PDB file of C-alpha atoms and ligand atoms in Angstrom:
ATOM      1  CA  UNK A   1    -120.852 104.772  64.522  1.00 51.00           C
ATOM      2  CA  UNK A   2    -119.345 107.441  66.766  1.00 55.00           C
ATOM      3  CA  UNK A   3    -115.706 108.434  66.741  1.00 54.00           C
ATOM      4  CA  UNK A   4    -113.601 105.715  68.287  1.00 52.00           C
ATOM      5  CA  UNK A   5    -110.722 108.066  68.979  1.00 54.00           C
ATOM      6  CA  UNK A   6    -109.764 108.003  72.617  1.00 67.00           C
ATOM      7  CA  UNK A   7    -108.114 111.388  72.348  1.00 92.00           C
ATOM      8  CA  UNK A   8    -109.311 114.141  70.106  1.00 97.00           C
ATOM      9  CA  UNK A   9    -106.950 114.381  67.102  1.00 98.00           C
ATOM     10  CA  UNK A  10    -105.452 117.860  67.456  1.00 98.00           C
ATOM     11  CA  UNK A  11    -102.979 119.807  65.332  1.00 98.00           C
ATOM     12  CA  UNK A  12     -99.919 117.799  66.404  1.00 97.00           C
ATOM     13  CA  UNK A  13    -101.644 114.614  65.278  1.00 98.00           C
ATOM     14  CA  UNK A  14    -102.358 116.219  61.896  1.00 98.00           C
ATOM     15  CA  UNK A  15     -98.689 117.136  61.540  1.00 98.00           C
ATOM     16  CA  UNK A  16     -97.744 113.444  61.786  1.00 97.00           C
ATOM     17  CA  UNK A  17    -100.763 111.661  60.306  1.00 98.00           C
ATOM     18  CA  UNK A  18    -102.691 113.820  57.846  1.00 98.00           C
ATOM     19  CA  UNK A  19    -102.007 112.660  54.291  1.00 98.00           C
ATOM     20  CA  UNK A  20    -102.391 115.881  52.292  1.00 98.00           C
ATOM     21  CA  UNK A  21    -102.376 114.169  48.931  1.00 97.00           C
ATOM     22  CA  UNK A  22    -104.878 111.472  49.895  1.00 98.00           C
ATOM     23  CA  UNK A  23    -107.163 114.182  51.320  1.00 98.00           C
ATOM     24  CA  UNK A  24    -107.362 116.226  48.129  1.00 97.00           C
ATOM     25  CA  UNK A  25    -107.566 113.112  45.976  1.00 96.00           C
ATOM     26  CA  UNK A  26    -110.419 111.668  48.021  1.00 95.00           C
ATOM     27  CA  UNK A  27    -112.453 114.839  48.518  1.00 96.00           C
ATOM     28  CA  UNK A  28    -111.492 117.312  45.766  1.00 97.00           C
ATOM     29  CA  UNK A  29    -110.824 115.308  42.592  1.00 95.00           C
ATOM     30  CA  UNK A  30    -114.194 116.085  41.110  1.00 91.00           C
ATOM     31  CA  UNK A  31    -116.672 118.918  41.698  1.00 90.00           C
ATOM     32  CA  UNK A  32    -119.155 116.716  43.511  1.00 82.00           C
ATOM     33  CA  UNK A  33    -116.605 115.669  46.098  1.00 79.00           C
ATOM     34  CA  UNK A  34    -116.368 112.224  47.681  1.00 80.00           C
ATOM     35  CA  UNK A  35    -118.897 109.748  46.285  1.00 75.00           C
ATOM     36  CA  UNK A  36    -120.021 108.852  49.821  1.00 74.00           C
ATOM     37  CA  UNK A  37    -120.802 112.497  50.556  1.00 73.00           C
ATOM     38  CA  UNK A  38    -123.351 113.307  47.901  1.00 75.00           C
ATOM     39  CA  UNK A  39    -122.980 116.802  46.452  1.00 89.00           C
ATOM     40  CA  UNK A  40    -121.098 118.083  49.492  1.00 93.00           C
ATOM     41  CA  UNK A  41    -118.539 119.927  47.389  1.00 96.00           C
ATOM     42  CA  UNK A  42    -120.882 121.254  44.717  1.00 96.00           C
ATOM     43  CA  UNK A  43    -123.076 122.663  47.499  1.00 97.00           C
ATOM     44  CA  UNK A  44    -120.075 124.411  49.069  1.00 98.00           C
ATOM     45  CA  UNK A  45    -118.792 125.751  45.740  1.00 98.00           C
ATOM     46  CA  UNK A  46    -122.291 126.954  44.822  1.00 98.00           C
ATOM     47  CA  UNK A  47    -122.711 128.794  48.143  1.00 98.00           C
ATOM     48  CA  UNK A  48    -119.297 130.461  47.877  1.00 98.00           C
ATOM     49  CA  UNK A  49    -120.068 131.454  44.326  1.00 98.00           C
ATOM     50  CA  UNK A  50    -123.409 133.018  45.302  1.00 98.00           C
ATOM     51  CA  UNK A  51    -121.812 134.904  48.188  1.00 98.00           C
ATOM     52  CA  UNK A  52    -119.012 136.487  46.187  1.00 98.00           C
ATOM     53  CA  UNK A  53    -120.288 136.791  42.620  1.00 96.00           C
ATOM     54  CA  UNK A  54    -122.777 139.461  43.731  1.00 93.00           C
ATOM     55  CA  UNK A  55    -119.708 141.739  43.989  1.00 94.00           C
ATOM     56  CA  UNK A  56    -121.113 143.179  47.222  1.00 96.00           C
ATOM     57  CA  UNK A  57    -118.100 142.034  49.219  1.00 97.00           C
ATOM     58  CA  UNK A  58    -114.689 143.295  48.241  1.00 97.00           C
ATOM     59  CA  UNK A  59    -111.526 144.687  49.746  1.00 98.00           C
ATOM     60  CA  UNK A  60    -107.759 144.527  49.998  1.00 98.00           C
ATOM     61  CA  UNK A  61    -107.069 141.503  52.194  1.00 98.00           C
ATOM     62  CA  UNK A  62    -108.569 138.019  52.507  1.00 98.00           C
ATOM     63  CA  UNK A  63    -107.336 135.332  54.913  1.00 99.00           C
ATOM     64  CA  UNK A  64    -108.328 131.663  54.660  1.00 99.00           C
ATOM     65  CA  UNK A  65    -107.744 129.958  58.005  1.00 99.00           C
ATOM     66  CA  UNK A  66    -106.929 126.238  58.040  1.00 98.00           C
ATOM     67  CA  UNK A  67    -106.804 125.779  54.269  1.00 98.00           C
ATOM     68  CA  UNK A  68    -105.379 122.285  54.554  1.00 98.00           C
ATOM     69  CA  UNK A  69    -103.914 121.366  51.149  1.00 98.00           C
ATOM     70  CA  UNK A  70    -106.824 123.105  49.369  1.00 98.00           C
ATOM     71  CA  UNK A  71    -107.513 126.324  47.440  1.00 98.00           C
ATOM     72  CA  UNK A  72    -111.175 125.826  46.474  1.00 98.00           C
ATOM     73  CA  UNK A  73    -112.505 128.042  49.266  1.00 98.00           C
ATOM     74  CA  UNK A  74    -111.047 131.204  47.709  1.00 98.00           C
ATOM     75  CA  UNK A  75    -111.816 130.595  44.017  1.00 98.00           C
ATOM     76  CA  UNK A  76    -115.008 132.661  43.885  1.00 98.00           C
ATOM     77  CA  UNK A  77    -113.579 135.373  46.138  1.00 98.00           C
ATOM     78  CA  UNK A  78    -110.301 135.892  44.290  1.00 98.00           C
ATOM     79  CA  UNK A  79    -111.708 138.497  41.894  1.00 97.00           C
ATOM     80  CA  UNK A  80    -112.624 140.775  44.794  1.00 98.00           C
ATOM     81  CA  UNK A  81    -109.583 140.770  47.104  1.00 98.00           C
ATOM     82  CA  UNK A  82    -106.095 141.880  46.064  1.00 98.00           C
ATOM     83  CA  UNK A  83    -104.042 139.942  48.603  1.00 98.00           C
ATOM     84  CA  UNK A  84    -105.005 136.454  49.676  1.00 98.00           C
ATOM     85  CA  UNK A  85    -103.297 134.591  52.518  1.00 98.00           C
ATOM     86  CA  UNK A  86    -103.835 130.850  52.889  1.00 98.00           C
ATOM     87  CA  UNK A  87    -102.781 129.023  56.039  1.00 98.00           C
ATOM     88  CA  UNK A  88    -102.587 125.717  57.850  1.00 98.00           C
ATOM     89  CA  UNK A  89    -101.025 124.053  60.867  1.00 98.00           C
ATOM     90  CA  UNK A  90     -99.153 121.316  59.004  1.00 98.00           C
ATOM     91  CA  UNK A  91     -96.036 121.641  56.862  1.00 98.00           C
ATOM     92  CA  UNK A  92     -97.229 119.079  54.310  1.00 98.00           C
ATOM     93  CA  UNK A  93    -100.490 120.887  53.714  1.00 98.00           C
ATOM     94  CA  UNK A  94     -98.768 124.206  53.144  1.00 98.00           C
ATOM     95  CA  UNK A  95     -96.228 122.489  50.874  1.00 98.00           C
ATOM     96  CA  UNK A  96     -99.001 120.902  48.787  1.00 98.00           C
ATOM     97  CA  UNK A  97    -100.434 124.382  48.099  1.00 98.00           C
ATOM     98  CA  UNK A  98     -96.974 125.853  47.405  1.00 98.00           C
ATOM     99  CA  UNK A  99     -96.356 123.087  44.858  1.00 97.00           C
ATOM    100  CA  UNK A 100     -99.555 123.995  43.047  1.00 98.00           C
ATOM    101  CA  UNK A 101     -98.698 127.702  43.124  1.00 97.00           C
ATOM    102  CA  UNK A 102     -95.270 126.959  41.626  1.00 96.00           C
ATOM    103  CA  UNK A 103     -96.683 124.559  38.995  1.00 90.00           C
ATOM    104  CA  UNK A 104     -94.447 121.780  40.327  1.00 87.00           C
ATOM    105  CA  UNK A 105     -94.537 118.439  38.493  1.00 89.00           C
ATOM    106  CA  UNK A 106     -97.089 116.101  39.976  1.00 90.00           C
ATOM    107  CA  UNK A 107     -98.945 118.794  41.904  1.00 95.00           C
ATOM    108  CA  UNK A 108    -102.643 118.234  42.506  1.00 97.00           C
ATOM    109  CA  UNK A 109    -104.914 119.094  39.586  1.00 96.00           C
ATOM    110  CA  UNK A 110    -107.518 121.679  40.596  1.00 97.00           C
ATOM    111  CA  UNK A 111    -108.798 122.092  37.024  1.00 96.00           C
ATOM    112  CA  UNK A 112    -112.024 120.051  37.400  1.00 97.00           C
ATOM    113  CA  UNK A 113    -113.026 122.162  40.406  1.00 97.00           C
ATOM    114  CA  UNK A 114    -111.950 125.411  38.717  1.00 97.00           C
ATOM    115  CA  UNK A 115    -113.898 124.477  35.599  1.00 97.00           C
ATOM    116  CA  UNK A 116    -117.012 123.823  37.667  1.00 97.00           C
ATOM    117  CA  UNK A 117    -116.814 127.255  39.336  1.00 97.00           C
ATOM    118  CA  UNK A 118    -116.208 128.868  35.943  1.00 97.00           C
ATOM    119  CA  UNK A 119    -119.325 127.227  34.549  1.00 97.00           C
ATOM    120  CA  UNK A 120    -121.317 128.651  37.447  1.00 97.00           C
ATOM    121  CA  UNK A 121    -119.876 132.113  36.950  1.00 97.00           C
ATOM    122  CA  UNK A 122    -119.378 132.239  33.171  1.00 96.00           C
ATOM    123  CA  UNK A 123    -115.611 132.694  33.402  1.00 95.00           C
ATOM    124  CA  UNK A 124    -112.552 131.265  31.672  1.00 95.00           C
ATOM    125  CA  UNK A 125    -110.745 128.597  33.730  1.00 93.00           C
ATOM    126  CA  UNK A 126    -107.248 129.574  32.610  1.00 93.00           C
ATOM    127  CA  UNK A 127    -107.779 133.281  33.388  1.00 94.00           C
ATOM    128  CA  UNK A 128    -109.223 132.389  36.758  1.00 96.00           C
ATOM    129  CA  UNK A 129    -106.331 130.087  37.609  1.00 96.00           C
ATOM    130  CA  UNK A 130    -103.829 132.794  36.664  1.00 96.00           C
ATOM    131  CA  UNK A 131    -105.616 135.386  38.770  1.00 97.00           C
ATOM    132  CA  UNK A 132    -105.912 133.046  41.736  1.00 98.00           C
ATOM    133  CA  UNK A 133    -102.201 132.228  41.644  1.00 98.00           C
ATOM    134  CA  UNK A 134    -101.335 135.915  41.361  1.00 98.00           C
ATOM    135  CA  UNK A 135    -103.446 136.874  44.311  1.00 98.00           C
ATOM    136  CA  UNK A 136    -102.390 134.152  46.742  1.00 98.00           C
ATOM    137  CA  UNK A 137     -99.444 136.015  48.236  1.00 98.00           C
ATOM    138  CA  UNK A 138     -98.546 133.787  51.181  1.00 98.00           C
ATOM    139  CA  UNK A 139     -99.174 130.387  52.708  1.00 98.00           C
ATOM    140  CA  UNK A 140     -98.575 130.775  56.442  1.00 98.00           C
ATOM    141  CA  UNK A 141     -98.448 128.532  59.458  1.00 98.00           C
ATOM    142  CA  UNK A 142    -101.369 129.049  61.809  1.00 98.00           C
ATOM    143  CA  UNK A 143    -102.747 127.548  64.997  1.00 98.00           C
ATOM    144  CA  UNK A 144    -106.367 128.406  65.752  1.00 98.00           C
ATOM    145  CA  UNK A 145    -105.878 127.451  69.414  1.00 98.00           C
ATOM    146  CA  UNK A 146    -103.788 130.608  69.902  1.00 98.00           C
ATOM    147  CA  UNK A 147    -105.272 134.000  70.680  1.00 97.00           C
ATOM    148  CA  UNK A 148    -103.453 135.239  67.592  1.00 98.00           C
ATOM    149  CA  UNK A 149    -103.545 132.250  65.224  1.00 98.00           C
ATOM    150  CA  UNK A 150    -100.574 133.657  63.273  1.00 98.00           C
ATOM    151  CA  UNK A 151     -98.310 134.273  66.276  1.00 98.00           C
ATOM    152  CA  UNK A 152     -95.511 135.455  66.169  1.00 97.00           C
ATOM    153  CA  UNK A 153     -96.710 137.298  63.049  1.00 96.00           C
ATOM    154  CA  UNK A 154     -99.375 139.960  63.270  1.00 97.00           C
ATOM    155  CA  UNK A 155    -101.430 140.243  60.130  1.00 98.00           C
ATOM    156  CA  UNK A 156    -103.064 143.471  59.031  1.00 98.00           C
ATOM    157  CA  UNK A 157    -106.814 143.446  59.642  1.00 98.00           C
ATOM    158  CA  UNK A 158    -108.577 141.548  56.892  1.00 98.00           C
ATOM    159  CA  UNK A 159    -111.651 142.614  54.949  1.00 98.00           C
ATOM    160  CA  UNK A 160    -112.732 139.004  54.769  1.00 98.00           C
ATOM    161  CA  UNK A 161    -111.867 135.784  56.571  1.00 99.00           C
ATOM    162  CA  UNK A 162    -112.869 132.403  55.182  1.00 99.00           C
ATOM    163  CA  UNK A 163    -112.540 129.184  57.112  1.00 98.00           C
ATOM    164  CA  UNK A 164    -113.676 125.767  55.948  1.00 98.00           C
ATOM    165  CA  UNK A 165    -113.934 122.559  57.987  1.00 98.00           C
ATOM    166  CA  UNK A 166    -111.087 123.657  60.239  1.00 98.00           C
ATOM    167  CA  UNK A 167    -112.517 124.686  63.613  1.00 98.00           C
ATOM    168  CA  UNK A 168    -114.524 121.528  64.185  1.00 98.00           C
ATOM    169  CA  UNK A 169    -111.410 119.521  63.325  1.00 98.00           C
ATOM    170  CA  UNK A 170    -109.028 121.613  65.419  1.00 98.00           C
ATOM    171  CA  UNK A 171    -111.051 122.229  68.593  1.00 98.00           C
ATOM    172  CA  UNK A 172    -111.488 119.420  71.083  1.00 98.00           C
ATOM    173  CA  UNK A 173    -114.372 121.041  72.970  1.00 97.00           C
ATOM    174  CA  UNK A 174    -116.825 123.914  72.730  1.00 97.00           C
ATOM    175  CA  UNK A 175    -114.684 126.196  74.949  1.00 97.00           C
ATOM    176  CA  UNK A 176    -111.754 125.799  72.578  1.00 98.00           C
ATOM    177  CA  UNK A 177    -114.137 126.411  69.666  1.00 98.00           C
ATOM    178  CA  UNK A 178    -115.313 129.705  71.199  1.00 98.00           C
ATOM    179  CA  UNK A 179    -111.727 130.759  71.874  1.00 98.00           C
ATOM    180  CA  UNK A 180    -110.683 129.916  68.307  1.00 98.00           C
ATOM    181  CA  UNK A 181    -113.616 131.784  66.812  1.00 98.00           C
ATOM    182  CA  UNK A 182    -112.668 134.785  68.934  1.00 98.00           C
ATOM    183  CA  UNK A 183    -109.116 134.642  67.539  1.00 98.00           C
ATOM    184  CA  UNK A 184    -110.483 134.426  64.020  1.00 98.00           C
ATOM    185  CA  UNK A 185    -112.857 137.359  64.484  1.00 98.00           C
ATOM    186  CA  UNK A 186    -109.917 139.449  65.718  1.00 98.00           C
ATOM    187  CA  UNK A 187    -108.294 138.997  62.318  1.00 98.00           C
ATOM    188  CA  UNK A 188    -111.163 140.987  60.767  1.00 98.00           C
ATOM    189  CA  UNK A 189    -111.451 144.736  60.479  1.00 98.00           C
ATOM    190  CA  UNK A 190    -114.625 146.244  61.964  1.00 98.00           C
ATOM    191  CA  UNK A 191    -117.396 145.580  59.466  1.00 98.00           C
ATOM    192  CA  UNK A 192    -115.381 142.736  57.892  1.00 98.00           C
ATOM    193  CA  UNK A 193    -116.944 139.552  56.533  1.00 98.00           C
ATOM    194  CA  UNK A 194    -116.628 136.052  57.935  1.00 98.00           C
ATOM    195  CA  UNK A 195    -117.508 133.174  55.618  1.00 98.00           C
ATOM    196  CA  UNK A 196    -117.497 129.777  57.243  1.00 98.00           C
ATOM    197  CA  UNK A 197    -118.036 126.300  55.811  1.00 98.00           C
ATOM    198  CA  UNK A 198    -118.510 123.430  58.226  1.00 98.00           C
ATOM    199  CA  UNK A 199    -120.376 120.333  59.259  1.00 98.00           C
ATOM    200  CA  UNK A 200    -123.132 119.769  61.803  1.00 98.00           C
ATOM    201  CA  UNK A 201    -123.366 116.682  63.977  1.00 97.00           C
ATOM    202  CA  UNK A 202    -120.121 115.142  62.799  1.00 96.00           C
ATOM    203  CA  UNK A 203    -117.908 113.155  65.171  1.00 96.00           C
ATOM    204  CA  UNK A 204    -115.335 111.723  62.758  1.00 96.00           C
ATOM    205  CA  UNK A 205    -114.060 111.638  59.203  1.00 97.00           C
ATOM    206  CA  UNK A 206    -111.527 109.461  57.467  1.00 97.00           C
ATOM    207  CA  UNK A 207    -108.680 110.072  55.070  1.00 97.00           C
ATOM    208  CA  UNK A 208    -108.034 106.663  53.547  1.00 96.00           C
ATOM    209  CA  UNK A 209    -108.098 104.501  56.678  1.00 94.00           C
ATOM    210  CA  UNK A 210    -106.943 107.209  59.069  1.00 97.00           C
ATOM    211  CA  UNK A 211    -109.626 108.456  61.444  1.00 97.00           C
ATOM    212  CA  UNK A 212    -109.826 112.107  62.567  1.00 98.00           C
ATOM    213  CA  UNK A 213    -112.099 113.433  65.259  1.00 97.00           C
ATOM    214  CA  UNK A 214    -114.593 116.215  64.820  1.00 98.00           C
ATOM    215  CA  UNK A 215    -116.336 118.425  67.366  1.00 98.00           C
ATOM    216  CA  UNK A 216    -120.057 117.675  67.201  1.00 98.00           C
ATOM    217  CA  UNK A 217    -121.838 121.004  66.597  1.00 98.00           C
ATOM    218  CA  UNK A 218    -125.404 122.192  66.141  1.00 98.00           C
ATOM    219  CA  UNK A 219    -126.527 125.262  64.245  1.00 98.00           C
ATOM    220  CA  UNK A 220    -127.330 127.024  67.517  1.00 98.00           C
ATOM    221  CA  UNK A 221    -123.865 126.219  68.986  1.00 98.00           C
ATOM    222  CA  UNK A 222    -122.381 128.131  66.085  1.00 98.00           C
ATOM    223  CA  UNK A 223    -124.885 130.987  66.035  1.00 98.00           C
ATOM    224  CA  UNK A 224    -124.515 131.485  69.795  1.00 98.00           C
ATOM    225  CA  UNK A 225    -120.741 131.602  69.499  1.00 98.00           C
ATOM    226  CA  UNK A 226    -120.944 134.188  66.699  1.00 98.00           C
ATOM    227  CA  UNK A 227    -123.495 136.375  68.456  1.00 97.00           C
ATOM    228  CA  UNK A 228    -121.401 136.256  71.624  1.00 97.00           C
ATOM    229  CA  UNK A 229    -118.552 137.788  69.649  1.00 97.00           C
ATOM    230  CA  UNK A 230    -120.715 140.531  68.192  1.00 96.00           C
ATOM    231  CA  UNK A 231    -120.952 139.058  64.737  1.00 98.00           C
ATOM    232  CA  UNK A 232    -124.277 139.186  62.959  1.00 98.00           C
ATOM    233  CA  UNK A 233    -125.211 136.190  60.880  1.00 98.00           C
ATOM    234  CA  UNK A 234    -126.567 137.188  57.462  1.00 98.00           C
ATOM    235  CA  UNK A 235    -126.968 133.726  55.966  1.00 98.00           C
ATOM    236  CA  UNK A 236    -126.862 130.152  57.227  1.00 98.00           C
ATOM    237  CA  UNK A 237    -127.207 127.778  54.294  1.00 98.00           C
ATOM    238  CA  UNK A 238    -127.617 124.086  55.001  1.00 98.00           C
ATOM    239  CA  UNK A 239    -127.539 120.877  52.974  1.00 96.00           C
ATOM    240  CA  UNK A 240    -128.749 117.855  54.899  1.00 95.00           C
ATOM    241  CA  UNK A 241    -126.908 114.592  54.396  1.00 92.00           C
ATOM    242  CA  UNK A 242    -128.921 111.767  52.870  1.00 83.00           C
ATOM    243  CA  UNK A 243    -128.086 108.190  53.773  1.00 69.00           C
ATOM    244  CA  UNK A 244    -125.265 109.335  55.980  1.00 58.00           C
ATOM    245  CA  UNK A 245    -125.580 106.058  57.895  1.00 61.00           C
ATOM    246  CA  UNK A 246    -124.139 104.427  54.807  1.00 65.00           C
ATOM    247  CA  UNK A 247    -121.173 106.695  54.517  1.00 72.00           C
ATOM    248  CA  UNK A 248    -117.927 105.228  55.711  1.00 86.00           C
ATOM    249  CA  UNK A 249    -115.836 108.386  55.382  1.00 94.00           C
ATOM    250  CA  UNK A 250    -117.717 110.624  57.813  1.00 94.00           C
ATOM    251  CA  UNK A 251    -120.902 110.909  59.864  1.00 94.00           C
ATOM    252  CA  UNK A 252    -121.967 114.535  59.279  1.00 94.00           C
ATOM    253  CA  UNK A 253    -125.667 115.312  59.522  1.00 95.00           C
ATOM    254  CA  UNK A 254    -125.417 118.419  57.393  1.00 96.00           C
ATOM    255  CA  UNK A 255    -122.945 120.709  55.701  1.00 97.00           C
ATOM    256  CA  UNK A 256    -123.363 124.469  56.053  1.00 98.00           C
ATOM    257  CA  UNK A 257    -122.038 127.714  54.709  1.00 98.00           C
ATOM    258  CA  UNK A 258    -122.603 130.895  56.664  1.00 98.00           C
ATOM    259  CA  UNK A 259    -121.951 134.563  56.081  1.00 98.00           C
ATOM    260  CA  UNK A 260    -121.494 136.807  59.101  1.00 98.00           C
ATOM    261  CA  UNK A 261    -120.370 140.371  59.647  1.00 98.00           C
ATOM    262  CA  UNK A 262    -118.290 141.897  62.391  1.00 98.00           C
ATOM    263  CA  UNK A 263    -119.766 144.998  64.022  1.00 94.00           C
ATOM    264  CA  UNK A 264    -118.826 148.093  62.041  1.00 92.00           C
ATOM    265  CA  UNK A 265    -118.175 150.352  65.126  1.00 77.00           C
TER     266      UNK A 265
HETATM  267  N1  SAH B 301    -110.031 123.911  54.664  1.00 78.18           N
HETATM  268  C1  SAH B 301    -109.808 122.606  54.092  1.00 78.18           C
HETATM  269  C2  SAH B 301    -109.166 121.606  55.067  1.00 78.18           C
HETATM  270  C3  SAH B 301    -110.025 121.120  56.208  1.00 78.18           C
HETATM  271  S1  SAH B 301    -109.304 119.692  57.012  1.00 78.18           S
HETATM  272  C4  SAH B 301    -111.111 122.087  53.507  1.00 78.18           C
HETATM  273  O1  SAH B 301    -112.116 122.786  53.516  1.00 78.18           O
HETATM  274  O2  SAH B 301    -111.123 120.967  52.974  1.00 78.18           O
HETATM  275  C5  SAH B 301    -108.939 120.312  58.605  1.00 78.18           C
HETATM  276  C6  SAH B 301    -107.661 121.134  58.608  1.00 78.18           C
HETATM  277  O3  SAH B 301    -107.496 121.715  59.906  1.00 78.18           O
HETATM  278  C7  SAH B 301    -106.391 120.311  58.349  1.00 78.18           C
HETATM  279  O4  SAH B 301    -105.736 120.853  57.246  1.00 78.18           O
HETATM  280  C8  SAH B 301    -105.574 120.480  59.614  1.00 78.18           C
HETATM  281  O5  SAH B 301    -104.188 120.540  59.381  1.00 78.18           O
HETATM  282  C9  SAH B 301    -106.103 121.797  60.143  1.00 78.18           C
HETATM  283  N2  SAH B 301    -105.869 121.978  61.579  1.00 78.18           N
HETATM  284  C10 SAH B 301    -105.968 121.070  62.579  1.00 78.18           C
HETATM  285  N3  SAH B 301    -105.657 121.640  63.767  1.00 78.18           N
HETATM  286  C11 SAH B 301    -105.366 122.939  63.503  1.00 78.18           C
HETATM  287  C12 SAH B 301    -104.981 124.044  64.319  1.00 78.18           C
HETATM  288  N4  SAH B 301    -104.827 123.925  65.633  1.00 78.18           N
HETATM  289  N5  SAH B 301    -104.785 125.238  63.719  1.00 78.18           N
HETATM  290  C13 SAH B 301    -104.936 125.377  62.377  1.00 78.18           C
HETATM  291  N6  SAH B 301    -105.304 124.374  61.561  1.00 78.18           N
HETATM  292  C14 SAH B 301    -105.509 123.163  62.117  1.00 78.18           C
END
């Protein structure tokens, strides 16, 4: 099944139709992720943990671009960066994160995911949660289709940028994808680290019954785009989907996590 969307679902569609709560409930309630997407999440969490727990990568500022309503992408990194900025296009997504930061009643429970990362890293879940909440300083609006995704704000150059499952959801074609990646790389200081999580070969995913489109990408599409921007790819980790024909929530062929570095100049 290919995406039946006539128009690519862009940011404005997310603002009106993306159910933040259903998204985290469906995909982030347990460390394995959605039952139709075998081990998707544990693969991602494991990769992020291996990247950051070496302690090789550290600095002052970390930006996560297109966080959605989630915080999992910065759990393993939060020990190594003093100021973390999360971001998303939609108000509801940013509000969902704010509610968690403020311990609001009924906020989403990230404990199962936090516990899983702590088991991998031999840490205490409550200490980690406290640290994470301390270090997430802002949750900002962003639009990756802009040259400066944080316009009208200008952020100080980051030591690390993380982005997970955002660009393929936000960019309707490969030109837009290149442009967005360029904007993201400009957020990094020279020598800074880009960590990206994404899907290969996906054309759609669903949140409950709502369909969202996805830009179908290959590994070489992504590597070419990164090389074109002067980023060197250090790692490209891939988990192939099994039985993805049977999955009703998405049609990804593989999930990946990559680590790239901007030229040091
Ligand atoms: N990072 C999260 C969420 C991915 S879902 C995760 O790994 O699960 C895709 C996200 O892209 C949604 O939160 C959606 O609001 C966001 N998005 C869509 N268009 C965007 C745009 N133009 N700029 C920034 N974010 C966008």
